[in-house]
GROMACS .gro file of C-alpha atoms in nm:
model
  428
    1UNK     CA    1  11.595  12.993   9.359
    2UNK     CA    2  11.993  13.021   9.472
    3UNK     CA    3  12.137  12.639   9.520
    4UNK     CA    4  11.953  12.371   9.641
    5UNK     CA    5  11.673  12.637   9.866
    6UNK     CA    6  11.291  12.522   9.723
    7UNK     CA    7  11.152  12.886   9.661
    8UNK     CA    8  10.849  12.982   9.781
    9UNK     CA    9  10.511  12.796   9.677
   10UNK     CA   10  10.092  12.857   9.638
   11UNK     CA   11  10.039  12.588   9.844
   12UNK     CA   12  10.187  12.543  10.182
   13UNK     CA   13  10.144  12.254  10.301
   14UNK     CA   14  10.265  12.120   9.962
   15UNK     CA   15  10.550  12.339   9.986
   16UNK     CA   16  10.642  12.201  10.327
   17UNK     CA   17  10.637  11.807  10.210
   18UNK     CA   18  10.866  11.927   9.913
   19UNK     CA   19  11.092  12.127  10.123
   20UNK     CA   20  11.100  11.798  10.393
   21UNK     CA   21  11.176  11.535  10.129
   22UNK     CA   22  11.427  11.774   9.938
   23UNK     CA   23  11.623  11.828  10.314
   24UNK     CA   24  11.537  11.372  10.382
   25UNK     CA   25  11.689  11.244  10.016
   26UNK     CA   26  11.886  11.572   9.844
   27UNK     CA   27  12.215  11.324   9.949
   28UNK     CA   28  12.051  10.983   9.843
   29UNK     CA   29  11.971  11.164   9.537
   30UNK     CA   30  12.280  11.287   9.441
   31UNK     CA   31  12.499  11.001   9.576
   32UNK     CA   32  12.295  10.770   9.348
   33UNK     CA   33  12.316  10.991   9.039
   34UNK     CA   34  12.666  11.031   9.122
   35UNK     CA   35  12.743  10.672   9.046
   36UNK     CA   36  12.568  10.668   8.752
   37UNK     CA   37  12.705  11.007   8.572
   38UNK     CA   38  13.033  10.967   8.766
   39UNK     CA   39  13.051  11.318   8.837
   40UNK     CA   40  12.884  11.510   9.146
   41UNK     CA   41  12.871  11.807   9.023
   42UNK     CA   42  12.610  11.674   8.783
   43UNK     CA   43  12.464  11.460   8.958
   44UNK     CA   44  12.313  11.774   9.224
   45UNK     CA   45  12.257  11.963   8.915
   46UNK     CA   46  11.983  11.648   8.824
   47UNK     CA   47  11.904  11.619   9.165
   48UNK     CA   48  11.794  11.997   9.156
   49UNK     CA   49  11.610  11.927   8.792
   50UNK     CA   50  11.391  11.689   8.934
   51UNK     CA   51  11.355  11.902   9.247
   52UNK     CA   52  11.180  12.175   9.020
   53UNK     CA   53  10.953  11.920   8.848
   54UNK     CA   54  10.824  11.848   9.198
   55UNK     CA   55  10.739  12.218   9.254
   56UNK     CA   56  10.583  12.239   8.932
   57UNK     CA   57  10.395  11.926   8.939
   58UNK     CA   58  10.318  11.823   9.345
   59UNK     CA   59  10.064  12.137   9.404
   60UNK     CA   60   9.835  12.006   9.145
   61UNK     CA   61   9.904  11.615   9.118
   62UNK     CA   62   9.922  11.579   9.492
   63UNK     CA   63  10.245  11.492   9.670
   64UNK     CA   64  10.339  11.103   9.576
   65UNK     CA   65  10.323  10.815   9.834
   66UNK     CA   66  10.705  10.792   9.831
   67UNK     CA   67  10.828  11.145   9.728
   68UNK     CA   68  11.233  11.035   9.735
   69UNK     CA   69  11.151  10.702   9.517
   70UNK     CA   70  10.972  10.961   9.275
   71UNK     CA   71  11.252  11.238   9.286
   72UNK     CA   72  11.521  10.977   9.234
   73UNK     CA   73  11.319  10.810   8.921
   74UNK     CA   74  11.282  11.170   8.714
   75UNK     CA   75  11.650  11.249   8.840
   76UNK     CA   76  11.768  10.924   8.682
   77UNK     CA   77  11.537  11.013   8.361
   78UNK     CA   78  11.729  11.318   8.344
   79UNK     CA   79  12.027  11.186   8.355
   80UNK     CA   80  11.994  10.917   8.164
   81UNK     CA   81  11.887  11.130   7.838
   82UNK     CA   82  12.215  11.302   7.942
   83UNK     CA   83  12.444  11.004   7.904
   84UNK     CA   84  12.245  10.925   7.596
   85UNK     CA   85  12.308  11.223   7.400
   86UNK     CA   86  12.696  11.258   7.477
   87UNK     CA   87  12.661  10.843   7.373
   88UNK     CA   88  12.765  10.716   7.693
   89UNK     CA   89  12.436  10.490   7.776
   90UNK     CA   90  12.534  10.202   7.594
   91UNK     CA   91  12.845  10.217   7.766
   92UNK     CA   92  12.739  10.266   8.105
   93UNK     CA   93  12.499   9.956   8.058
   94UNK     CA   94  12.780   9.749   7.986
   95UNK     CA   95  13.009   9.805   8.246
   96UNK     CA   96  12.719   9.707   8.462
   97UNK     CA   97  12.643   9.420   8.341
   98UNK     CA   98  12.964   9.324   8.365
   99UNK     CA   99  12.957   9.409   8.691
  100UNK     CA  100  12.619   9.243   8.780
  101UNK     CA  101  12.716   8.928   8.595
  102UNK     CA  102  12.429   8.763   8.463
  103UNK     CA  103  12.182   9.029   8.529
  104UNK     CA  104  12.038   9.122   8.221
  105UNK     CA  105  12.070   9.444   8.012
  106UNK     CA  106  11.787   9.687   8.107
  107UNK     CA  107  11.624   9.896   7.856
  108UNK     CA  108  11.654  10.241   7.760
  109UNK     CA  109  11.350  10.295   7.993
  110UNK     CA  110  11.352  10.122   8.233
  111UNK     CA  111  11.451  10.161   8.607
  112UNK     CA  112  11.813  10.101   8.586
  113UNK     CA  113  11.978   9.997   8.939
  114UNK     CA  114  12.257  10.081   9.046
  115UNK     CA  115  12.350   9.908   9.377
  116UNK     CA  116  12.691   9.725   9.233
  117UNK     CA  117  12.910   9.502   9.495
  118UNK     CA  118  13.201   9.735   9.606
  119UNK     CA  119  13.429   9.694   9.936
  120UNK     CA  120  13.190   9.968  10.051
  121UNK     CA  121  12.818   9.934   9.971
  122UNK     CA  122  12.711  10.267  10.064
  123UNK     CA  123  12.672  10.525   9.817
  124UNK     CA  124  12.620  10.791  10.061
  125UNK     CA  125  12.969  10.673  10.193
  126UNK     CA  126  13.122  10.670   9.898
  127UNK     CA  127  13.018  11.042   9.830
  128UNK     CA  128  13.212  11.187  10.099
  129UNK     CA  129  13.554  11.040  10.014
  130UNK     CA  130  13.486  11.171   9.653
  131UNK     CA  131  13.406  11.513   9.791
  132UNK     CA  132  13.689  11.474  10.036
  133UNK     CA  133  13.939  11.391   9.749
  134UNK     CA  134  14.299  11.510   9.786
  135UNK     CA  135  14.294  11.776   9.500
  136UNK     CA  136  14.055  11.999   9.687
  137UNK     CA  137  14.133  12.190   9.956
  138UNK     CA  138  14.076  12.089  10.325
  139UNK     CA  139  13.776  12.366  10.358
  140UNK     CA  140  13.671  12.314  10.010
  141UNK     CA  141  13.635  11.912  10.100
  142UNK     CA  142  13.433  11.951  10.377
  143UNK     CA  143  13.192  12.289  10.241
  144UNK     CA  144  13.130  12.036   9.921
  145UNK     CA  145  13.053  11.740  10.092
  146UNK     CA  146  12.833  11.940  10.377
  147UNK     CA  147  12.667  12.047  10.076
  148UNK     CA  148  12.620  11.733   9.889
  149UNK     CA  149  12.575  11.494  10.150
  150UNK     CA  150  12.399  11.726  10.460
  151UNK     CA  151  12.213  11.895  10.168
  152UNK     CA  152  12.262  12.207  10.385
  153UNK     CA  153  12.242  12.572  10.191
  154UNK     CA  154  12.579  12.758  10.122
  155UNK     CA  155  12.415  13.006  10.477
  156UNK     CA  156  12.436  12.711  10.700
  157UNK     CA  157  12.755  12.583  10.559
  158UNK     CA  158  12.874  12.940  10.596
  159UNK     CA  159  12.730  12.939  10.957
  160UNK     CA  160  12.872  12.580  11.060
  161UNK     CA  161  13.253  12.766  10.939
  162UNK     CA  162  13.246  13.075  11.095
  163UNK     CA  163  13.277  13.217  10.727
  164UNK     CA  164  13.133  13.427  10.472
  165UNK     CA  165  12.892  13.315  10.284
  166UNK     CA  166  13.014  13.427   9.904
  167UNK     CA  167  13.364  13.233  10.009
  168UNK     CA  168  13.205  12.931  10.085
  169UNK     CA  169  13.021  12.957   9.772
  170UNK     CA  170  13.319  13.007   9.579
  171UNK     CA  171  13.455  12.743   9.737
  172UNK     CA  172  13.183  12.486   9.617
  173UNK     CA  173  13.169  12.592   9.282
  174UNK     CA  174  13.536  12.555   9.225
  175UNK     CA  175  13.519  12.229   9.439
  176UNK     CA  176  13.281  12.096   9.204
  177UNK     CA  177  13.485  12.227   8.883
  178UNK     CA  178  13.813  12.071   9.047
  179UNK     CA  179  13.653  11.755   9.039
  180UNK     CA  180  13.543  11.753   8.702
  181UNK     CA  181  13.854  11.866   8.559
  182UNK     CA  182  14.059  11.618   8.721
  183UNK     CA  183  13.847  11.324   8.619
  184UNK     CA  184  13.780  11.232   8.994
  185UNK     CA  185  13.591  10.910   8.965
  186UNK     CA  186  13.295  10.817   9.221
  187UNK     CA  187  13.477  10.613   9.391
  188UNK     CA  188  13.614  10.525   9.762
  189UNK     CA  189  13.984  10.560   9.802
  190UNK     CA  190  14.229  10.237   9.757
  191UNK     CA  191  14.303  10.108  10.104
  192UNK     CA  192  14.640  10.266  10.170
  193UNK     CA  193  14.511  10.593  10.089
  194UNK     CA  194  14.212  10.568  10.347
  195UNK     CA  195  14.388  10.734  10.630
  196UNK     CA  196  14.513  11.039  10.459
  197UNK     CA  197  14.169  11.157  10.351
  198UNK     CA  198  13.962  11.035  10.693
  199UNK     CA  199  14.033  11.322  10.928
  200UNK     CA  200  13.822  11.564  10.671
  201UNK     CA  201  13.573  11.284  10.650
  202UNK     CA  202  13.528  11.285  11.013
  203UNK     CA  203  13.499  11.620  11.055
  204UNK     CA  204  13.271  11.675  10.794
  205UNK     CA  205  13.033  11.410  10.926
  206UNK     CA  206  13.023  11.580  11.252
  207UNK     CA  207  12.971  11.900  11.138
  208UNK     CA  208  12.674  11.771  10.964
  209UNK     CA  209  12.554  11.587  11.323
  210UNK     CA  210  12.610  11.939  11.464
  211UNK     CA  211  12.377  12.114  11.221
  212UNK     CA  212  12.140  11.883  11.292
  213UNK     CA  213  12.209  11.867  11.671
  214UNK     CA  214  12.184  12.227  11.648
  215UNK     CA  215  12.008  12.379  11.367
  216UNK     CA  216  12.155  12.732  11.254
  217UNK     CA  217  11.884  12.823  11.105
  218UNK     CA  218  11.539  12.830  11.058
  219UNK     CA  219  11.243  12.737  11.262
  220UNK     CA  220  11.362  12.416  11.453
  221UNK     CA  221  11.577  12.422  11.704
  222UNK     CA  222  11.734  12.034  11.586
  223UNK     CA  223  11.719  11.865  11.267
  224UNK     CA  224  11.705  11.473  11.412
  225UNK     CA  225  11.747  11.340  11.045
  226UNK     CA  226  12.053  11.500  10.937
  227UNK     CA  227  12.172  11.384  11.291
  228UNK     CA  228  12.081  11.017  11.220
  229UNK     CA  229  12.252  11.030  10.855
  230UNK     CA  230  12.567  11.173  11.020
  231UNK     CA  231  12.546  10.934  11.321
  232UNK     CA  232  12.478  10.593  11.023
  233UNK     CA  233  12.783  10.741  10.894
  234UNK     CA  234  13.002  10.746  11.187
  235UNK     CA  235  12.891  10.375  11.238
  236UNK     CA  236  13.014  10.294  10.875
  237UNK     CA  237  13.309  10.439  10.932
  238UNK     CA  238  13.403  10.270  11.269
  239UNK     CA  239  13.270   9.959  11.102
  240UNK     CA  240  13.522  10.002  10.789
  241UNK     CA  241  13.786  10.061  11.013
  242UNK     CA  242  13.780   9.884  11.359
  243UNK     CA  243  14.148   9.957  11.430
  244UNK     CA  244  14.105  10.364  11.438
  245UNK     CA  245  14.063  10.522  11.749
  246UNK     CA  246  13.918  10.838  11.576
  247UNK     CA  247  13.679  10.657  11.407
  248UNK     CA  248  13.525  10.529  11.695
  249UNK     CA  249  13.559  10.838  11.943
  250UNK     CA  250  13.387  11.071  11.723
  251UNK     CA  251  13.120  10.785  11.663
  252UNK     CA  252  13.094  10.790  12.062
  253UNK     CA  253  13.041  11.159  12.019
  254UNK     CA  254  12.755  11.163  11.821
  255UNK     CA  255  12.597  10.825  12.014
  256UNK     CA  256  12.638  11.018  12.352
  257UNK     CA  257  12.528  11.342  12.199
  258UNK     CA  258  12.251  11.185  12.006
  259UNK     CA  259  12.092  11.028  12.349
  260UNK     CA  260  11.983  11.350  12.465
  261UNK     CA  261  11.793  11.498  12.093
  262UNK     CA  262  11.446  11.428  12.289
  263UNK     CA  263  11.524  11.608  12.585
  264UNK     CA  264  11.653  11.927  12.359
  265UNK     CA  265  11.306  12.049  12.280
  266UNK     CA  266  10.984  12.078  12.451
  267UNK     CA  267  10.636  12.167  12.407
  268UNK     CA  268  10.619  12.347  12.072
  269UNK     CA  269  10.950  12.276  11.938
  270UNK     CA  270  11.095  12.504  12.255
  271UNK     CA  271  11.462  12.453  12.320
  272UNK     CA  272  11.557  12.267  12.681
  273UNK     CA  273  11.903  12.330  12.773
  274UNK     CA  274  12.124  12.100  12.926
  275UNK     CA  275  12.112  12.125  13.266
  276UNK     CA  276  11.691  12.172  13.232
  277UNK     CA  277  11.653  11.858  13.050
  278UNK     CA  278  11.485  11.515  13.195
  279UNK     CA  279  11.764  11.291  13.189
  280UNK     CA  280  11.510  11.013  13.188
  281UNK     CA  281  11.436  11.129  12.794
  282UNK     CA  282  11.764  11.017  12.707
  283UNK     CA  283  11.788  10.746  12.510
  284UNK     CA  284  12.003  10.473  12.706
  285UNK     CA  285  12.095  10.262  12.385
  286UNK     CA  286  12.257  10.502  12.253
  287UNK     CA  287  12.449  10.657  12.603
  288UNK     CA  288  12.543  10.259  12.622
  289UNK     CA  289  12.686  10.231  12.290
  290UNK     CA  290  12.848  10.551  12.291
  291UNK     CA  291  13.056  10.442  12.629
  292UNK     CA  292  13.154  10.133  12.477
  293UNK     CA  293  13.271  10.287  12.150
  294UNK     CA  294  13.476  10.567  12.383
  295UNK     CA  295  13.614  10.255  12.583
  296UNK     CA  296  13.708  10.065  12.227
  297UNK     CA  297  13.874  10.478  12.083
  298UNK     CA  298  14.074  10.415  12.438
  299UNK     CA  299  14.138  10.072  12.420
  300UNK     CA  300  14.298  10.142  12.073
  301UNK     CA  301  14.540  10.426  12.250
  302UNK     CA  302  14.310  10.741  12.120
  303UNK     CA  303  14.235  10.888  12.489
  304UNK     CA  304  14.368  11.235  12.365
  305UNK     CA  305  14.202  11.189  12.015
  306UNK     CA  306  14.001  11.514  11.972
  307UNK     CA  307  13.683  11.373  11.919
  308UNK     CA  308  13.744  11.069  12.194
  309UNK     CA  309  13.805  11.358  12.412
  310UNK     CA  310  13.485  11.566  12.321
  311UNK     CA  311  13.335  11.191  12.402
  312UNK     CA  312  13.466  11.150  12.717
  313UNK     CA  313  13.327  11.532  12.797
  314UNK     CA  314  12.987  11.438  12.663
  315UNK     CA  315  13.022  11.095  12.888
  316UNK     CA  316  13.033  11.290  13.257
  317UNK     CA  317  12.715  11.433  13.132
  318UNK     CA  318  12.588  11.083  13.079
  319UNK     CA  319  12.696  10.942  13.362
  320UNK     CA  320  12.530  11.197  13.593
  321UNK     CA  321  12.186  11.133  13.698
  322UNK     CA  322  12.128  11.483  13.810
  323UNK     CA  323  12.237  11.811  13.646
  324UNK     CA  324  12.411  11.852  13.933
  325UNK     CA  325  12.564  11.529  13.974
  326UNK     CA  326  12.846  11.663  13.649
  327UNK     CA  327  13.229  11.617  13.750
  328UNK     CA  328  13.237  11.936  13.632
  329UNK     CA  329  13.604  11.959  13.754
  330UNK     CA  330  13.705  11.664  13.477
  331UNK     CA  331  13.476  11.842  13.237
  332UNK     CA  332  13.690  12.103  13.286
  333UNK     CA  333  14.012  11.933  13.234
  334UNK     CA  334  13.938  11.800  12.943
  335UNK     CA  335  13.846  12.096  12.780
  336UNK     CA  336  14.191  12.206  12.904
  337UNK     CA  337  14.334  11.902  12.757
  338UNK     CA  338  14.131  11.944  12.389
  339UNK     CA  339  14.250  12.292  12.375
  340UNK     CA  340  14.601  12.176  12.375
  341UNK     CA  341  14.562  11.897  12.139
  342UNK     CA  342  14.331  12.087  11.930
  343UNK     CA  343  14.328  12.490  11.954
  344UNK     CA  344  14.019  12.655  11.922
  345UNK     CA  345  13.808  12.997  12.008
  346UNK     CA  346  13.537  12.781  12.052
  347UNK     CA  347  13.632  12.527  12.261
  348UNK     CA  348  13.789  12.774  12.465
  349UNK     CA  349  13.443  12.946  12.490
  350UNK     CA  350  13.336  12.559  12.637
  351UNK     CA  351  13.627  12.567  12.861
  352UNK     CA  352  13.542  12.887  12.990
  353UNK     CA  353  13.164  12.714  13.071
  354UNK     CA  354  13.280  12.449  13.253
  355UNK     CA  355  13.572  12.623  13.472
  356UNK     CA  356  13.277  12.847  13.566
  357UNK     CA  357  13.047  12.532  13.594
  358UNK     CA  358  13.278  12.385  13.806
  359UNK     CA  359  13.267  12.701  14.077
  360UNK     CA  360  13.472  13.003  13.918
  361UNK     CA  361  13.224  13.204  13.709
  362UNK     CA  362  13.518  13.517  13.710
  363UNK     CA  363  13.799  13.289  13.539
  364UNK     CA  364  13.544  13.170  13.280
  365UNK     CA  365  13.474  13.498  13.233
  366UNK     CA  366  13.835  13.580  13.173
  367UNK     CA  367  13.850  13.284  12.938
  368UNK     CA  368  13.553  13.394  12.754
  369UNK     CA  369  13.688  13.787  12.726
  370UNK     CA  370  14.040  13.640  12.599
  371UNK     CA  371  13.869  13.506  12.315
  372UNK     CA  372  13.665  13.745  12.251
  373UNK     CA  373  13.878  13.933  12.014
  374UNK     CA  374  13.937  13.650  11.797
  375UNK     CA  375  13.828  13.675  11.420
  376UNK     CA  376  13.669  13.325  11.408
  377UNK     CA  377  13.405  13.443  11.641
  378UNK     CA  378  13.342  13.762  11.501
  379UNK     CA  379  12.916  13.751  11.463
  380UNK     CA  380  12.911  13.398  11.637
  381UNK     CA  381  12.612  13.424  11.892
  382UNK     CA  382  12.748  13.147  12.190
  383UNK     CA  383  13.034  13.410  12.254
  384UNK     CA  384  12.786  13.678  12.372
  385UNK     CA  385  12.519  13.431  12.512
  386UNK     CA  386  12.833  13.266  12.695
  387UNK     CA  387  12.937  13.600  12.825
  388UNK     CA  388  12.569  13.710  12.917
  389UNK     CA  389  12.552  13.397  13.106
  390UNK     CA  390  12.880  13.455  13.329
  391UNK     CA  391  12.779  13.807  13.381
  392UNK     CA  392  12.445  13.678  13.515
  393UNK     CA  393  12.619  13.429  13.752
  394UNK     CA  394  12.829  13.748  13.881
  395UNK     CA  395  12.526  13.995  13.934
  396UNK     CA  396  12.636  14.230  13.656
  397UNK     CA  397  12.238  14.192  13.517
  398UNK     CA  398  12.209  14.517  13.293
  399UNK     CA  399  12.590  14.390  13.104
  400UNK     CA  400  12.423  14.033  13.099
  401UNK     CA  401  12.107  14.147  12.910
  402UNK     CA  402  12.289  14.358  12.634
  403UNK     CA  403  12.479  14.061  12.550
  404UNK     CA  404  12.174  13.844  12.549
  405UNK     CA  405  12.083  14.072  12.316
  406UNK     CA  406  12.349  14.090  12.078
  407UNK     CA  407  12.318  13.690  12.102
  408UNK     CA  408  11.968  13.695  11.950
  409UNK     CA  409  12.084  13.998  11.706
  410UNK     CA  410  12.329  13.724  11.567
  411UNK     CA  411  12.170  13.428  11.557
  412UNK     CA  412  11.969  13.252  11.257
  413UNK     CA  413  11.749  13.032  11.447
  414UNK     CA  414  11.419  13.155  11.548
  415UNK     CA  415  11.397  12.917  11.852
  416UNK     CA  416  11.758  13.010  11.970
  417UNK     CA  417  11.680  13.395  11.922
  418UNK     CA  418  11.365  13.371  12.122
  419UNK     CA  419  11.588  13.158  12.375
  420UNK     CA  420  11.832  13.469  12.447
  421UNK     CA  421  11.543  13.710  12.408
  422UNK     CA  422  11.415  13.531  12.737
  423UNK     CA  423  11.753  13.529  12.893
  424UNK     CA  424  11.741  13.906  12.834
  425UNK     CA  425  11.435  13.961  12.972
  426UNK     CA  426  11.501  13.743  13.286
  427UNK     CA  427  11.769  14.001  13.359
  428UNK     CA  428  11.581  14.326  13.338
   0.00000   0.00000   0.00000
């Protein structure tokens, strides 16, 4: 077993429910234990104990009624022998009652809880400005907390960054060690240091929406609950602070992007692309609440935020009825707009959709081929699908397949490979 990946297992089905309730509470597990050893790195190391009791003990016992409320209680047995032998229970148990008042001292067996008054009362919250603490590194911040909180494997993390996957393990491990050896304490930040540290929290929670928006591996094409964690996030966030325009355009993001997650698959887990989907899937609460948190980022002066701009992109899709309804002309501006406030291959490669989108599939091309060279995208399988599109849209089939192709050569998601392995076939 490398990280947090359940290996294989007799039973299947058994090994399915583990692998489900390992990818549902891996963060509620650790974010708990967290506050209780006051030290993440140990807490995922208990988190991962009690994952292997579950593989040794769930094919023959059965799989519990509540398999997170049974994974947190042997975690917390773990780690409470742990505090015990370096003589830190007694301690611990004091500072909470002190902190719970008159609650009374629990036992060395019982069920200890944990859920103390703070300004934030969200563990899971609390996680991510610990993993997003100033003595790491911006990419070591958010591959730690992608791990901890998104409970995503050091592949996917590597996937989500465009990076190899033995420096994003490196960079966990020595995240994790950093943290340690500073004495980082689970904790959120005082409340003039909040800003400084909440542009890596907000990316990190929307690269976890993205990996579940848009799985990069493995046999589903969208992970829904590692969307709703990152979207109960963004709403936390935007709650905690109401006068950040940032806050609340990349929680319009993920509402707006979020409406559509039923119209994304079809019959047998299939992927529906955007301009195939029935718009009357879409779930209107959220396109309603993301509009009025884009309108509040605005409001607040944070029209050419980068995420209140990626909102107001994903809002011309929700305002269209039709596919074809888009302002694909705006769509287009902003894109030119984002690039300038925030420079990237790939939202170039989305620029170079929509300017085609919006009637000149030989510019986007020229976009796309400008890019093309760049590093960042080097084995990243939208640049040839993106191509392989254009071509398609200018005749040039037998070019369009090959880079169909090469999509689904590069790609780790079954449902996206079979996806371009259509698109290639359509073109023979």
């Amino acid at each position: 077993m490398t990280g947090t990946e359940p290996p294989p297992a007799a039973n299947h089905a058994t090994n399915r429910a583990i692998e489900a309730a390992w990818r549902i509470e891996s963060a509620r597990l650790v974010a708990g234990l967290a506050r209780l050893v006051n030290d993440v790195g140990l807490a995922e190391e208990f988190a991962q104990d009690a994952l292997l009791v579950a593989l040794e003990q769930w094919p023959e016992a059965g799989v519990p009624d509540n398999p997170g409320a049974w994974l947190m209680a042997t975690a917390k047995h773990r780690a409470i022998d742990h505090l015990r032998r370096r003589g830190r229970y007694e301690h611990k148990l004091q500072e909470i009652a002190r902190d719970l008042g008159s609650r009374p001292e629990p036992g060395l067996d019982a069920d200890v809880d944990f859920d103390m008054d703070d300004h934030i009362r969200d563990d899971m919250l609390r996680l991510v400005f610990t993993a997003c603490h100033p003595v790491l590194t911006t990419e070591a911040r958010v591959a730690l907390t992608l791990r901890l909180l998104g409970g995503l494997t050091t592949g996917e993390i590597a996937r989500a960054f465009l990076a190899a996957e033995p420096t994003v393990a490196q960079r966990i491990v020595r995240a994790k060690r950093t943290l340690a050896a500073k004495g980082v304490r689970f904790e959120m930040p005082a409340p003039d240091e909040l800003a400084g540290r909440l542009a890596s929290v907000l990316e990190v929670v929307y690269l976890i929406f993205n990996e579940g928006y848009t799985a990069t591996a493995g046999n589903d094409w969208t992970r829904p609950d590692l969307c709703h964690e990152a979207l109960r996030l963004g709403r936390l966030l935007a709650g905690l602070l109401p006068g950040e325009p940032e806050a609340h355009g990349l929680a319009a993001l993920m509402e707006l992007q979020a409406s559509r997650l039923r119209a994304r698959t079809g019959p047998g887990g299939a992927p529906v692309l955007l301009a195939d989907q029935d718009r009357r899937l879409w779930d209107r609460l959220l396109v309603r609440r993301g509009l009025e948190a884009l309108e509040r980022a605005e409001s607040l002066g944070g029209a050419f935020g980068p995420y209140a701009l990626q909102a107001a992109i994903a809002a011309c899709h929700a305002r269209a009825a039709d596919a074809r309804d888009t302002d694909w002309e705006r769509v287009a501006a902003l894109y030119r707009v984002l690039a300038h406030v925030s420079p990237s291959p790939v939202v170039e490669l989305n620029r170079a959709v929509a300017v085609a989108m919006a009637g000149d599939p030989a510019r986007g091309l020229e976009i796309a081929d400008a890019v093309a060279a760049d590093k960042a995208l080097r084995g990243y399988p939208q640049l040839p699908a993106v191509r392989g599109d254009l071509l398609a849209r200018l005749g040039r089939t037998e070019e369009s397949r090959r880079e169909f192709e090469r999509a689904a050569s590069l790609t780790g998601n079954e449902r996206e490979r079979a996806l371009f392995l259509g698109r290639a076939a359509d073109d023979r």
